[in-house]
Amino acid sequence: MKKIISVGLITLFGMSSYLLADKKLDETELGLRKAPLNDENKVQLQNFIFGTGSAGESQKIERAYENAPPMIPHDIEGMTPITQEDNACLGCHSPEIAESIGATPLPKSHTYDLRNHKEITEGIAEQRYNCTQCHVPQAQTKPLVENNFKPDFRDEDKKHRSNLLDVINQGVQ
């Protein structure tokens, strides 16, 4: 108990001395932006392009980690905005269509209502219609921060397929 109190006091002292110090950070020192936060005039956007291959011609991108939402490997020009009434993604990625045209089918998690614990027999769960909420096109750009993370897939198939609905409760009791 004494050790916990000592560590807490040392932490509190360290934080208070930092906060009370007369050191001020310029707003251009905050974050990765390196431009004033209240003015867009000096912001330099990075020059990048998205994949230009059309749907069906592009190469699948390995997921960032097991069951991560996959990146969209093709151009989505003309496919947005996505609404519940107009979702161009489903034209190719619906399970009944995808296999026959070589597209990745929606995983079972997209045809299951997690809130009400029931399978959706027609279409997709209404929480899942906005595809670009989780899936984004891959930009060809240099990372702002070096990343050496290497995912550890339990199964090679999971680099391009999801089994989230099968494992969602693993470790939950």
Short mmCIF file of N, CA and C in Angstrom, two decimals:
data_model
loop_
_atom_site.label_atom_id
_atom_site.label_comp_id
_atom_site.label_asym_id
_atom_site.label_seq_id
_atom_site.Cartn_x
_atom_site.Cartn_y
_atom_site.Cartn_z
N MET A 1 0.83 -1.20 0.00
CA MET A 1 0.00 0.00 0.00
C MET A 1 0.87 1.26 0.00
N LYS A 2 1.94 1.25 0.81
CA LYS A 2 2.84 2.39 0.86
C LYS A 2 3.49 2.64 -0.49
N LYS A 3 3.80 1.52 -1.18
CA LYS A 3 4.43 1.62 -2.50
C LYS A 3 3.49 2.30 -3.49
N ILE A 4 2.20 1.95 -3.46
CA ILE A 4 1.22 2.53 -4.36
C ILE A 4 1.07 4.02 -4.09
N ILE A 5 1.00 4.40 -2.81
CA ILE A 5 0.87 5.80 -2.44
C ILE A 5 2.11 6.58 -2.88
N SER A 6 3.29 5.99 -2.68
CA SER A 6 4.53 6.65 -3.08
C SER A 6 4.57 6.89 -4.59
N VAL A 7 4.21 5.86 -5.36
CA VAL A 7 4.20 5.99 -6.81
C VAL A 7 3.18 7.06 -7.23
N GLY A 8 2.03 7.08 -6.58
CA GLY A 8 1.00 8.07 -6.89
C GLY A 8 1.48 9.49 -6.60
N LEU A 9 2.16 9.69 -5.48
CA LEU A 9 2.67 11.01 -5.13
C LEU A 9 3.76 11.46 -6.09
N ILE A 10 4.63 10.54 -6.45
CA ILE A 10 5.70 10.88 -7.41
C ILE A 10 5.08 11.28 -8.74
N THR A 11 4.09 10.52 -9.20
CA THR A 11 3.41 10.83 -10.45
C THR A 11 2.72 12.19 -10.38
N LEU A 12 2.00 12.43 -9.27
CA LEU A 12 1.31 13.70 -9.09
C LEU A 12 2.29 14.87 -9.06
N PHE A 13 3.40 14.70 -8.38
CA PHE A 13 4.42 15.75 -8.32
C PHE A 13 5.00 16.02 -9.71
N GLY A 14 5.30 14.96 -10.42
CA GLY A 14 5.86 15.10 -11.77
C GLY A 14 4.90 15.81 -12.70
N MET A 15 3.62 15.46 -12.63
CA MET A 15 2.62 16.10 -13.48
C MET A 15 2.44 17.57 -13.11
N SER A 16 2.37 17.86 -11.81
CA SER A 16 2.14 19.24 -11.40
C SER A 16 3.32 20.12 -11.75
N SER A 17 4.54 19.61 -11.61
CA SER A 17 5.70 20.43 -11.97
C SER A 17 5.72 20.69 -13.48
N TYR A 18 5.27 19.72 -14.28
CA TYR A 18 5.20 19.92 -15.73
C TYR A 18 4.14 20.96 -16.07
N LEU A 19 2.96 20.85 -15.41
CA LEU A 19 1.87 21.77 -15.70
C LEU A 19 2.17 23.18 -15.24
N LEU A 20 2.92 23.31 -14.16
CA LEU A 20 3.23 24.62 -13.63
C LEU A 20 4.45 25.25 -14.31
N ALA A 21 5.17 24.48 -15.06
CA ALA A 21 6.35 25.00 -15.75
C ALA A 21 5.92 26.07 -16.74
N ASP A 22 6.83 26.97 -17.04
CA ASP A 22 6.53 28.08 -17.92
C ASP A 22 6.72 27.71 -19.39
N LYS A 23 6.85 26.43 -19.68
CA LYS A 23 7.07 25.99 -21.06
C LYS A 23 5.73 25.96 -21.81
N LYS A 24 5.68 26.67 -22.91
CA LYS A 24 4.48 26.68 -23.73
C LYS A 24 4.81 26.05 -25.07
N LEU A 25 3.88 25.24 -25.55
CA LEU A 25 4.06 24.61 -26.86
C LEU A 25 3.37 25.47 -27.92
N ASP A 26 4.04 25.67 -29.01
CA ASP A 26 3.43 26.33 -30.15
C ASP A 26 2.47 25.33 -30.79
N GLU A 27 1.37 25.80 -31.33
CA GLU A 27 0.38 24.88 -31.90
C GLU A 27 0.91 24.11 -33.09
N THR A 28 1.99 24.57 -33.71
CA THR A 28 2.57 23.81 -34.82
C THR A 28 3.40 22.63 -34.33
N GLU A 29 3.61 22.54 -33.00
CA GLU A 29 4.35 21.42 -32.42
C GLU A 29 3.42 20.28 -32.00
N LEU A 30 2.13 20.50 -32.08
CA LEU A 30 1.15 19.50 -31.68
C LEU A 30 0.81 18.58 -32.84
N GLY A 31 0.76 17.30 -32.59
CA GLY A 31 0.30 16.35 -33.58
C GLY A 31 1.21 16.21 -34.79
N LEU A 32 0.67 15.62 -35.84
CA LEU A 32 1.42 15.35 -37.07
C LEU A 32 1.22 16.44 -38.12
N ARG A 33 0.32 17.32 -37.88
CA ARG A 33 -0.09 18.31 -38.87
C ARG A 33 0.99 19.35 -39.16
N LYS A 34 1.68 19.85 -38.16
CA LYS A 34 2.76 20.84 -38.29
C LYS A 34 2.30 22.13 -38.96
N ALA A 35 1.08 22.52 -38.69
CA ALA A 35 0.53 23.78 -39.19
C ALA A 35 -0.41 24.32 -38.11
N PRO A 36 -0.64 25.62 -38.06
CA PRO A 36 -1.54 26.17 -37.04
C PRO A 36 -2.92 25.51 -37.10
N LEU A 37 -3.49 25.26 -35.93
CA LEU A 37 -4.76 24.56 -35.87
C LEU A 37 -5.95 25.45 -36.24
N ASN A 38 -5.78 26.76 -36.13
CA ASN A 38 -6.90 27.66 -36.39
C ASN A 38 -6.88 28.26 -37.79
N ASP A 39 -6.01 27.75 -38.66
CA ASP A 39 -5.88 28.33 -39.99
C ASP A 39 -5.53 27.23 -40.99
N GLU A 40 -6.28 27.12 -42.05
CA GLU A 40 -6.05 26.09 -43.07
C GLU A 40 -5.10 26.56 -44.17
N ASN A 41 -4.72 27.84 -44.17
CA ASN A 41 -3.93 28.39 -45.27
C ASN A 41 -2.56 27.73 -45.43
N LYS A 42 -1.92 27.34 -44.34
CA LYS A 42 -0.57 26.77 -44.43
C LYS A 42 -0.56 25.24 -44.43
N VAL A 43 -1.72 24.65 -44.49
CA VAL A 43 -1.80 23.19 -44.50
C VAL A 43 -1.35 22.67 -45.86
N GLN A 44 -0.39 21.77 -45.86
CA GLN A 44 0.09 21.16 -47.09
C GLN A 44 -0.45 19.73 -47.15
N LEU A 45 -1.37 19.51 -48.06
CA LEU A 45 -1.91 18.16 -48.19
C LEU A 45 -0.89 17.29 -48.90
N GLN A 46 -0.80 16.07 -48.42
CA GLN A 46 0.12 15.12 -49.04
C GLN A 46 -0.41 14.73 -50.41
N ASN A 47 0.46 14.66 -51.39
CA ASN A 47 0.05 14.25 -52.72
C ASN A 47 -0.07 12.72 -52.75
N PHE A 48 -1.24 12.20 -53.05
CA PHE A 48 -1.43 10.77 -53.10
C PHE A 48 -2.49 10.43 -54.12
N ILE A 49 -2.51 9.18 -54.51
CA ILE A 49 -3.55 8.68 -55.40
C ILE A 49 -4.13 7.41 -54.81
N PHE A 50 -5.36 7.15 -55.10
CA PHE A 50 -5.99 5.90 -54.70
C PHE A 50 -5.74 4.89 -55.80
N GLY A 51 -5.95 3.62 -55.48
CA GLY A 51 -5.82 2.60 -56.51
C GLY A 51 -6.73 2.95 -57.68
N THR A 52 -6.23 2.77 -58.87
CA THR A 52 -7.02 3.15 -60.05
C THR A 52 -7.68 1.96 -60.72
N GLY A 53 -7.37 0.74 -60.24
CA GLY A 53 -7.99 -0.45 -60.83
C GLY A 53 -9.48 -0.48 -60.56
N SER A 54 -10.23 -0.95 -61.52
CA SER A 54 -11.67 -1.05 -61.31
C SER A 54 -11.99 -2.32 -60.53
N ALA A 55 -13.19 -2.37 -60.02
CA ALA A 55 -13.63 -3.54 -59.25
C ALA A 55 -13.47 -4.79 -60.11
N GLY A 56 -12.93 -5.83 -59.54
CA GLY A 56 -12.71 -7.07 -60.25
C GLY A 56 -11.33 -7.19 -60.87
N GLU A 57 -10.62 -6.08 -61.04
CA GLU A 57 -9.28 -6.10 -61.62
C GLU A 57 -8.18 -5.93 -60.58
N SER A 58 -8.54 -5.47 -59.41
CA SER A 58 -7.53 -5.13 -58.41
C SER A 58 -7.14 -6.33 -57.55
N GLN A 59 -6.00 -6.21 -56.90
CA GLN A 59 -5.48 -7.28 -56.05
C GLN A 59 -5.93 -7.04 -54.61
N LYS A 60 -6.37 -8.09 -53.93
CA LYS A 60 -6.81 -7.96 -52.54
C LYS A 60 -5.66 -7.49 -51.67
N ILE A 61 -6.00 -6.69 -50.68
CA ILE A 61 -5.01 -6.17 -49.73
C ILE A 61 -5.13 -6.98 -48.45
N GLU A 62 -4.01 -7.46 -47.94
CA GLU A 62 -4.03 -8.23 -46.69
C GLU A 62 -4.59 -7.37 -45.56
N ARG A 63 -5.40 -7.99 -44.72
CA ARG A 63 -5.98 -7.25 -43.59
C ARG A 63 -4.89 -6.80 -42.62
N ALA A 64 -5.15 -5.73 -41.91
CA ALA A 64 -4.18 -5.19 -40.96
C ALA A 64 -3.97 -6.15 -39.78
N TYR A 65 -5.00 -6.89 -39.42
CA TYR A 65 -4.96 -7.89 -38.37
C TYR A 65 -6.17 -8.79 -38.56
N GLU A 66 -6.20 -9.89 -37.86
CA GLU A 66 -7.29 -10.85 -38.04
C GLU A 66 -8.64 -10.20 -37.76
N ASN A 67 -9.57 -10.36 -38.68
CA ASN A 67 -10.92 -9.82 -38.62
C ASN A 67 -11.00 -8.30 -38.72
N ALA A 68 -9.92 -7.66 -39.11
CA ALA A 68 -9.96 -6.22 -39.36
C ALA A 68 -10.80 -5.97 -40.60
N PRO A 69 -11.50 -4.84 -40.67
CA PRO A 69 -12.22 -4.53 -41.91
C PRO A 69 -11.22 -4.41 -43.05
N PRO A 70 -11.43 -5.12 -44.15
CA PRO A 70 -10.46 -5.04 -45.25
C PRO A 70 -10.52 -3.69 -45.95
N MET A 71 -9.39 -3.31 -46.52
CA MET A 71 -9.31 -2.10 -47.34
C MET A 71 -10.02 -2.38 -48.66
N ILE A 72 -10.54 -1.35 -49.28
CA ILE A 72 -11.16 -1.49 -50.60
C ILE A 72 -10.04 -1.39 -51.63
N PRO A 73 -9.78 -2.45 -52.39
CA PRO A 73 -8.63 -2.43 -53.30
C PRO A 73 -8.91 -1.79 -54.66
N HIS A 74 -10.12 -1.31 -54.88
CA HIS A 74 -10.47 -0.75 -56.19
C HIS A 74 -11.03 0.67 -56.06
N ASP A 75 -11.11 1.34 -57.16
CA ASP A 75 -11.67 2.69 -57.22
C ASP A 75 -13.15 2.63 -56.86
N ILE A 76 -13.64 3.59 -56.08
CA ILE A 76 -15.07 3.62 -55.74
C ILE A 76 -15.77 4.84 -56.35
N GLU A 77 -15.10 5.47 -57.30
CA GLU A 77 -15.70 6.61 -58.01
C GLU A 77 -17.04 6.19 -58.60
N GLY A 78 -18.08 6.95 -58.33
CA GLY A 78 -19.41 6.66 -58.85
C GLY A 78 -20.21 5.68 -58.00
N MET A 79 -19.60 5.13 -56.96
CA MET A 79 -20.30 4.17 -56.10
C MET A 79 -20.82 4.83 -54.82
N THR A 80 -20.48 6.07 -54.63
CA THR A 80 -20.92 6.79 -53.43
C THR A 80 -21.83 7.93 -53.86
N PRO A 81 -22.68 8.42 -53.00
CA PRO A 81 -22.84 8.05 -51.61
C PRO A 81 -23.57 6.72 -51.47
N ILE A 82 -23.27 6.04 -50.38
CA ILE A 82 -23.91 4.77 -50.07
C ILE A 82 -25.07 5.04 -49.13
N THR A 83 -26.24 4.58 -49.49
CA THR A 83 -27.42 4.74 -48.64
C THR A 83 -28.07 3.37 -48.46
N GLN A 84 -29.05 3.28 -47.58
CA GLN A 84 -29.74 2.01 -47.40
C GLN A 84 -30.49 1.61 -48.67
N GLU A 85 -30.95 2.60 -49.43
CA GLU A 85 -31.70 2.31 -50.65
C GLU A 85 -30.79 2.09 -51.85
N ASP A 86 -29.58 2.65 -51.83
CA ASP A 86 -28.68 2.56 -52.97
C ASP A 86 -27.28 2.21 -52.50
N ASN A 87 -26.94 0.93 -52.55
CA ASN A 87 -25.64 0.45 -52.10
C ASN A 87 -25.00 -0.36 -53.22
N ALA A 88 -24.12 0.28 -53.98
CA ALA A 88 -23.48 -0.37 -55.12
C ALA A 88 -22.59 -1.54 -54.69
N CYS A 89 -22.08 -1.51 -53.47
CA CYS A 89 -21.19 -2.58 -52.99
C CYS A 89 -21.91 -3.94 -53.00
N LEU A 90 -23.18 -3.92 -52.64
CA LEU A 90 -23.93 -5.18 -52.55
C LEU A 90 -24.13 -5.82 -53.92
N GLY A 91 -24.03 -5.05 -54.97
CA GLY A 91 -24.17 -5.60 -56.32
C GLY A 91 -23.15 -6.68 -56.62
N CYS A 92 -21.98 -6.60 -55.99
CA CYS A 92 -20.93 -7.61 -56.20
C CYS A 92 -20.62 -8.43 -54.95
N HIS A 93 -20.79 -7.83 -53.78
CA HIS A 93 -20.33 -8.49 -52.56
C HIS A 93 -21.43 -9.23 -51.79
N SER A 94 -22.66 -9.24 -52.28
CA SER A 94 -23.71 -10.04 -51.65
C SER A 94 -23.29 -11.51 -51.75
N PRO A 95 -23.48 -12.28 -50.68
CA PRO A 95 -23.03 -13.68 -50.70
C PRO A 95 -23.54 -14.50 -51.88
N GLU A 96 -24.76 -14.25 -52.32
CA GLU A 96 -25.32 -15.04 -53.42
C GLU A 96 -24.73 -14.66 -54.78
N ILE A 97 -24.05 -13.53 -54.87
CA ILE A 97 -23.47 -13.08 -56.14
C ILE A 97 -21.95 -13.19 -56.14
N ALA A 98 -21.33 -12.86 -55.03
CA ALA A 98 -19.87 -12.69 -54.94
C ALA A 98 -19.06 -13.87 -55.47
N GLU A 99 -19.37 -15.06 -55.03
CA GLU A 99 -18.57 -16.23 -55.42
C GLU A 99 -18.56 -16.42 -56.94
N SER A 100 -19.69 -16.20 -57.58
CA SER A 100 -19.77 -16.44 -59.02
C SER A 100 -18.98 -15.43 -59.84
N ILE A 101 -18.72 -14.24 -59.28
CA ILE A 101 -17.97 -13.24 -60.04
C ILE A 101 -16.56 -13.01 -59.49
N GLY A 102 -16.18 -13.77 -58.47
CA GLY A 102 -14.83 -13.68 -57.92
C GLY A 102 -14.62 -12.56 -56.92
N ALA A 103 -15.70 -11.99 -56.39
CA ALA A 103 -15.60 -10.94 -55.38
C ALA A 103 -15.59 -11.56 -53.99
N THR A 104 -15.11 -10.83 -53.02
CA THR A 104 -15.14 -11.30 -51.63
C THR A 104 -16.56 -11.14 -51.11
N PRO A 105 -17.20 -12.23 -50.66
CA PRO A 105 -18.57 -12.10 -50.15
C PRO A 105 -18.59 -11.45 -48.77
N LEU A 106 -19.69 -10.78 -48.47
CA LEU A 106 -19.86 -10.23 -47.13
C LEU A 106 -19.75 -11.37 -46.12
N PRO A 107 -19.11 -11.14 -44.98
CA PRO A 107 -19.05 -12.20 -43.96
C PRO A 107 -20.40 -12.33 -43.25
N LYS A 108 -20.56 -13.42 -42.53
CA LYS A 108 -21.81 -13.68 -41.80
C LYS A 108 -22.16 -12.56 -40.83
N SER A 109 -21.14 -11.86 -40.31
CA SER A 109 -21.40 -10.79 -39.35
C SER A 109 -22.22 -9.65 -39.95
N HIS A 110 -22.22 -9.52 -41.29
CA HIS A 110 -22.98 -8.46 -41.94
C HIS A 110 -24.44 -8.84 -42.15
N THR A 111 -24.75 -10.12 -42.03
CA THR A 111 -26.14 -10.58 -42.18
C THR A 111 -26.68 -11.09 -40.85
N TYR A 112 -26.16 -10.52 -39.78
CA TYR A 112 -26.61 -10.88 -38.43
C TYR A 112 -26.80 -9.61 -37.63
N ASP A 113 -27.93 -9.46 -36.98
CA ASP A 113 -28.22 -8.30 -36.16
C ASP A 113 -27.69 -8.56 -34.75
N LEU A 114 -26.54 -7.97 -34.43
CA LEU A 114 -25.91 -8.20 -33.13
C LEU A 114 -26.71 -7.60 -31.99
N ARG A 115 -27.45 -6.55 -32.25
CA ARG A 115 -28.25 -5.91 -31.19
C ARG A 115 -29.40 -6.80 -30.74
N ASN A 116 -30.05 -7.43 -31.71
CA ASN A 116 -31.23 -8.25 -31.40
C ASN A 116 -30.95 -9.74 -31.47
N HIS A 117 -29.72 -10.12 -31.71
CA HIS A 117 -29.29 -11.52 -31.75
C HIS A 117 -30.14 -12.36 -32.70
N LYS A 118 -30.23 -11.90 -33.94
CA LYS A 118 -31.00 -12.69 -34.91
C LYS A 118 -30.37 -12.56 -36.30
N GLU A 119 -30.50 -13.62 -37.06
CA GLU A 119 -29.99 -13.66 -38.43
C GLU A 119 -30.91 -12.87 -39.34
N ILE A 120 -30.33 -12.14 -40.27
CA ILE A 120 -31.09 -11.38 -41.27
C ILE A 120 -31.21 -12.29 -42.49
N THR A 121 -32.42 -12.53 -42.92
CA THR A 121 -32.62 -13.46 -44.03
C THR A 121 -32.62 -12.75 -45.38
N GLU A 122 -32.88 -11.44 -45.40
CA GLU A 122 -32.90 -10.70 -46.65
C GLU A 122 -32.07 -9.43 -46.50
N GLY A 123 -31.08 -9.25 -47.36
CA GLY A 123 -30.23 -8.07 -47.29
C GLY A 123 -29.19 -8.17 -46.20
N ILE A 124 -28.83 -7.03 -45.63
CA ILE A 124 -27.83 -7.00 -44.57
C ILE A 124 -28.40 -6.30 -43.34
N ALA A 125 -27.73 -6.46 -42.22
CA ALA A 125 -28.17 -5.79 -40.99
C ALA A 125 -28.15 -4.28 -41.22
N GLU A 126 -29.15 -3.59 -40.72
CA GLU A 126 -29.25 -2.16 -41.02
C GLU A 126 -28.08 -1.35 -40.46
N GLN A 127 -27.35 -1.89 -39.49
CA GLN A 127 -26.17 -1.20 -38.97
C GLN A 127 -24.99 -1.33 -39.93
N ARG A 128 -25.09 -2.16 -40.94
CA ARG A 128 -23.95 -2.47 -41.80
C ARG A 128 -24.04 -1.90 -43.21
N TYR A 129 -25.08 -1.14 -43.53
CA TYR A 129 -25.24 -0.68 -44.92
C TYR A 129 -24.18 0.34 -45.33
N ASN A 130 -23.66 1.13 -44.40
CA ASN A 130 -22.70 2.18 -44.73
C ASN A 130 -21.29 1.60 -44.79
N CYS A 131 -20.96 0.99 -45.90
CA CYS A 131 -19.71 0.24 -46.06
C CYS A 131 -18.47 1.07 -45.75
N THR A 132 -18.46 2.33 -46.21
CA THR A 132 -17.26 3.15 -46.04
C THR A 132 -17.09 3.68 -44.62
N GLN A 133 -17.98 3.29 -43.72
CA GLN A 133 -17.78 3.62 -42.31
C GLN A 133 -16.60 2.81 -41.76
N CYS A 134 -16.42 1.60 -42.26
CA CYS A 134 -15.32 0.73 -41.81
C CYS A 134 -14.32 0.43 -42.92
N HIS A 135 -14.78 0.34 -44.14
CA HIS A 135 -13.93 -0.01 -45.28
C HIS A 135 -13.58 1.25 -46.06
N VAL A 136 -12.29 1.43 -46.33
CA VAL A 136 -11.85 2.62 -47.06
C VAL A 136 -10.92 2.22 -48.20
N PRO A 137 -10.90 3.02 -49.27
CA PRO A 137 -9.94 2.74 -50.34
C PRO A 137 -8.52 2.95 -49.85
N GLN A 138 -7.59 2.18 -50.39
CA GLN A 138 -6.18 2.29 -50.01
C GLN A 138 -5.54 3.41 -50.82
N ALA A 139 -4.99 4.39 -50.12
CA ALA A 139 -4.24 5.45 -50.79
C ALA A 139 -2.79 5.02 -50.93
N GLN A 140 -2.19 5.37 -52.05
CA GLN A 140 -0.78 5.08 -52.27
C GLN A 140 0.01 6.25 -51.71
N THR A 141 0.41 6.14 -50.45
CA THR A 141 1.07 7.25 -49.77
C THR A 141 2.11 6.76 -48.78
N LYS A 142 2.99 7.65 -48.40
CA LYS A 142 4.02 7.34 -47.42
C LYS A 142 3.44 7.55 -46.02
N PRO A 143 3.61 6.60 -45.10
CA PRO A 143 3.07 6.77 -43.75
C PRO A 143 3.71 7.95 -43.02
N LEU A 144 2.92 8.64 -42.20
CA LEU A 144 3.44 9.75 -41.40
C LEU A 144 4.27 9.25 -40.22
N VAL A 145 3.95 8.04 -39.75
CA VAL A 145 4.65 7.46 -38.61
C VAL A 145 5.06 6.05 -39.00
N GLU A 146 6.30 5.69 -38.70
CA GLU A 146 6.77 4.34 -39.02
C GLU A 146 5.97 3.31 -38.21
N ASN A 147 5.63 2.23 -38.84
CA ASN A 147 4.86 1.18 -38.18
C ASN A 147 5.51 -0.15 -38.51
N ASN A 148 5.93 -0.88 -37.49
CA ASN A 148 6.54 -2.18 -37.73
C ASN A 148 5.67 -3.31 -37.20
N PHE A 149 4.37 -3.03 -36.99
CA PHE A 149 3.44 -4.05 -36.53
C PHE A 149 3.30 -5.15 -37.58
N LYS A 150 3.37 -6.39 -37.14
CA LYS A 150 3.17 -7.54 -38.02
C LYS A 150 2.03 -8.37 -37.44
N PRO A 151 0.94 -8.51 -38.17
CA PRO A 151 -0.19 -9.28 -37.64
C PRO A 151 0.15 -10.77 -37.54
N ASP A 152 -0.47 -11.42 -36.59
CA ASP A 152 -0.29 -12.85 -36.40
C ASP A 152 -1.63 -13.52 -36.67
N PHE A 153 -1.79 -14.03 -37.88
CA PHE A 153 -3.04 -14.67 -38.27
C PHE A 153 -3.02 -16.13 -37.81
N ARG A 154 -4.10 -16.56 -37.18
CA ARG A 154 -4.19 -17.95 -36.73
C ARG A 154 -4.38 -18.90 -37.90
N ASP A 155 -4.83 -18.37 -39.02
CA ASP A 155 -5.10 -19.17 -40.21
C ASP A 155 -4.80 -18.30 -41.43
N GLU A 156 -4.08 -18.81 -42.41
CA GLU A 156 -3.71 -18.06 -43.61
C GLU A 156 -4.95 -17.50 -44.32
N ASP A 157 -6.05 -18.23 -44.27
CA ASP A 157 -7.29 -17.81 -44.93
C ASP A 157 -7.81 -16.50 -44.34
N LYS A 158 -7.48 -16.22 -43.09
CA LYS A 158 -8.01 -15.03 -42.41
C LYS A 158 -7.33 -13.74 -42.86
N LYS A 159 -6.32 -13.83 -43.72
CA LYS A 159 -5.71 -12.63 -44.28
C LYS A 159 -6.69 -11.93 -45.23
N HIS A 160 -7.65 -12.70 -45.76
CA HIS A 160 -8.60 -12.15 -46.72
C HIS A 160 -10.05 -12.50 -46.40
N ARG A 161 -10.30 -13.21 -45.32
CA ARG A 161 -11.66 -13.61 -44.95
C ARG A 161 -11.89 -13.35 -43.47
N SER A 162 -13.13 -13.14 -43.10
CA SER A 162 -13.48 -12.87 -41.71
C SER A 162 -14.25 -14.04 -41.10
N ASN A 163 -13.99 -14.29 -39.84
CA ASN A 163 -14.81 -15.24 -39.07
C ASN A 163 -15.24 -14.59 -37.77
N LEU A 164 -15.43 -13.28 -37.80
CA LEU A 164 -15.75 -12.52 -36.60
C LEU A 164 -16.95 -13.07 -35.85
N LEU A 165 -18.02 -13.40 -36.56
CA LEU A 165 -19.23 -13.87 -35.89
C LEU A 165 -18.97 -15.19 -35.15
N ASP A 166 -18.06 -16.00 -35.66
CA ASP A 166 -17.73 -17.28 -35.02
C ASP A 166 -16.89 -17.09 -33.75
N VAL A 167 -16.10 -16.04 -33.70
CA VAL A 167 -15.16 -15.86 -32.58
C VAL A 167 -15.46 -14.65 -31.70
N ILE A 168 -16.55 -13.97 -31.96
CA ILE A 168 -16.83 -12.70 -31.27
C ILE A 168 -16.92 -12.85 -29.75
N ASN A 169 -17.33 -13.99 -29.29
CA ASN A 169 -17.47 -14.18 -27.84
C ASN A 169 -16.33 -14.98 -27.22
N GLN A 170 -15.25 -15.18 -27.96
CA GLN A 170 -14.11 -15.90 -27.39
C GLN A 170 -13.58 -15.15 -26.18
N GLY A 171 -13.40 -15.85 -25.10
CA GLY A 171 -12.88 -15.24 -23.88
C GLY A 171 -13.93 -14.56 -23.02
N VAL A 172 -15.19 -14.51 -23.49
CA VAL A 172 -16.26 -13.89 -22.72
C VAL A 172 -17.01 -14.98 -21.98
N GLN A 173 -17.25 -14.75 -20.72
CA GLN A 173 -17.99 -15.76 -19.94
C GLN A 173 -19.22 -15.16 -19.31
#
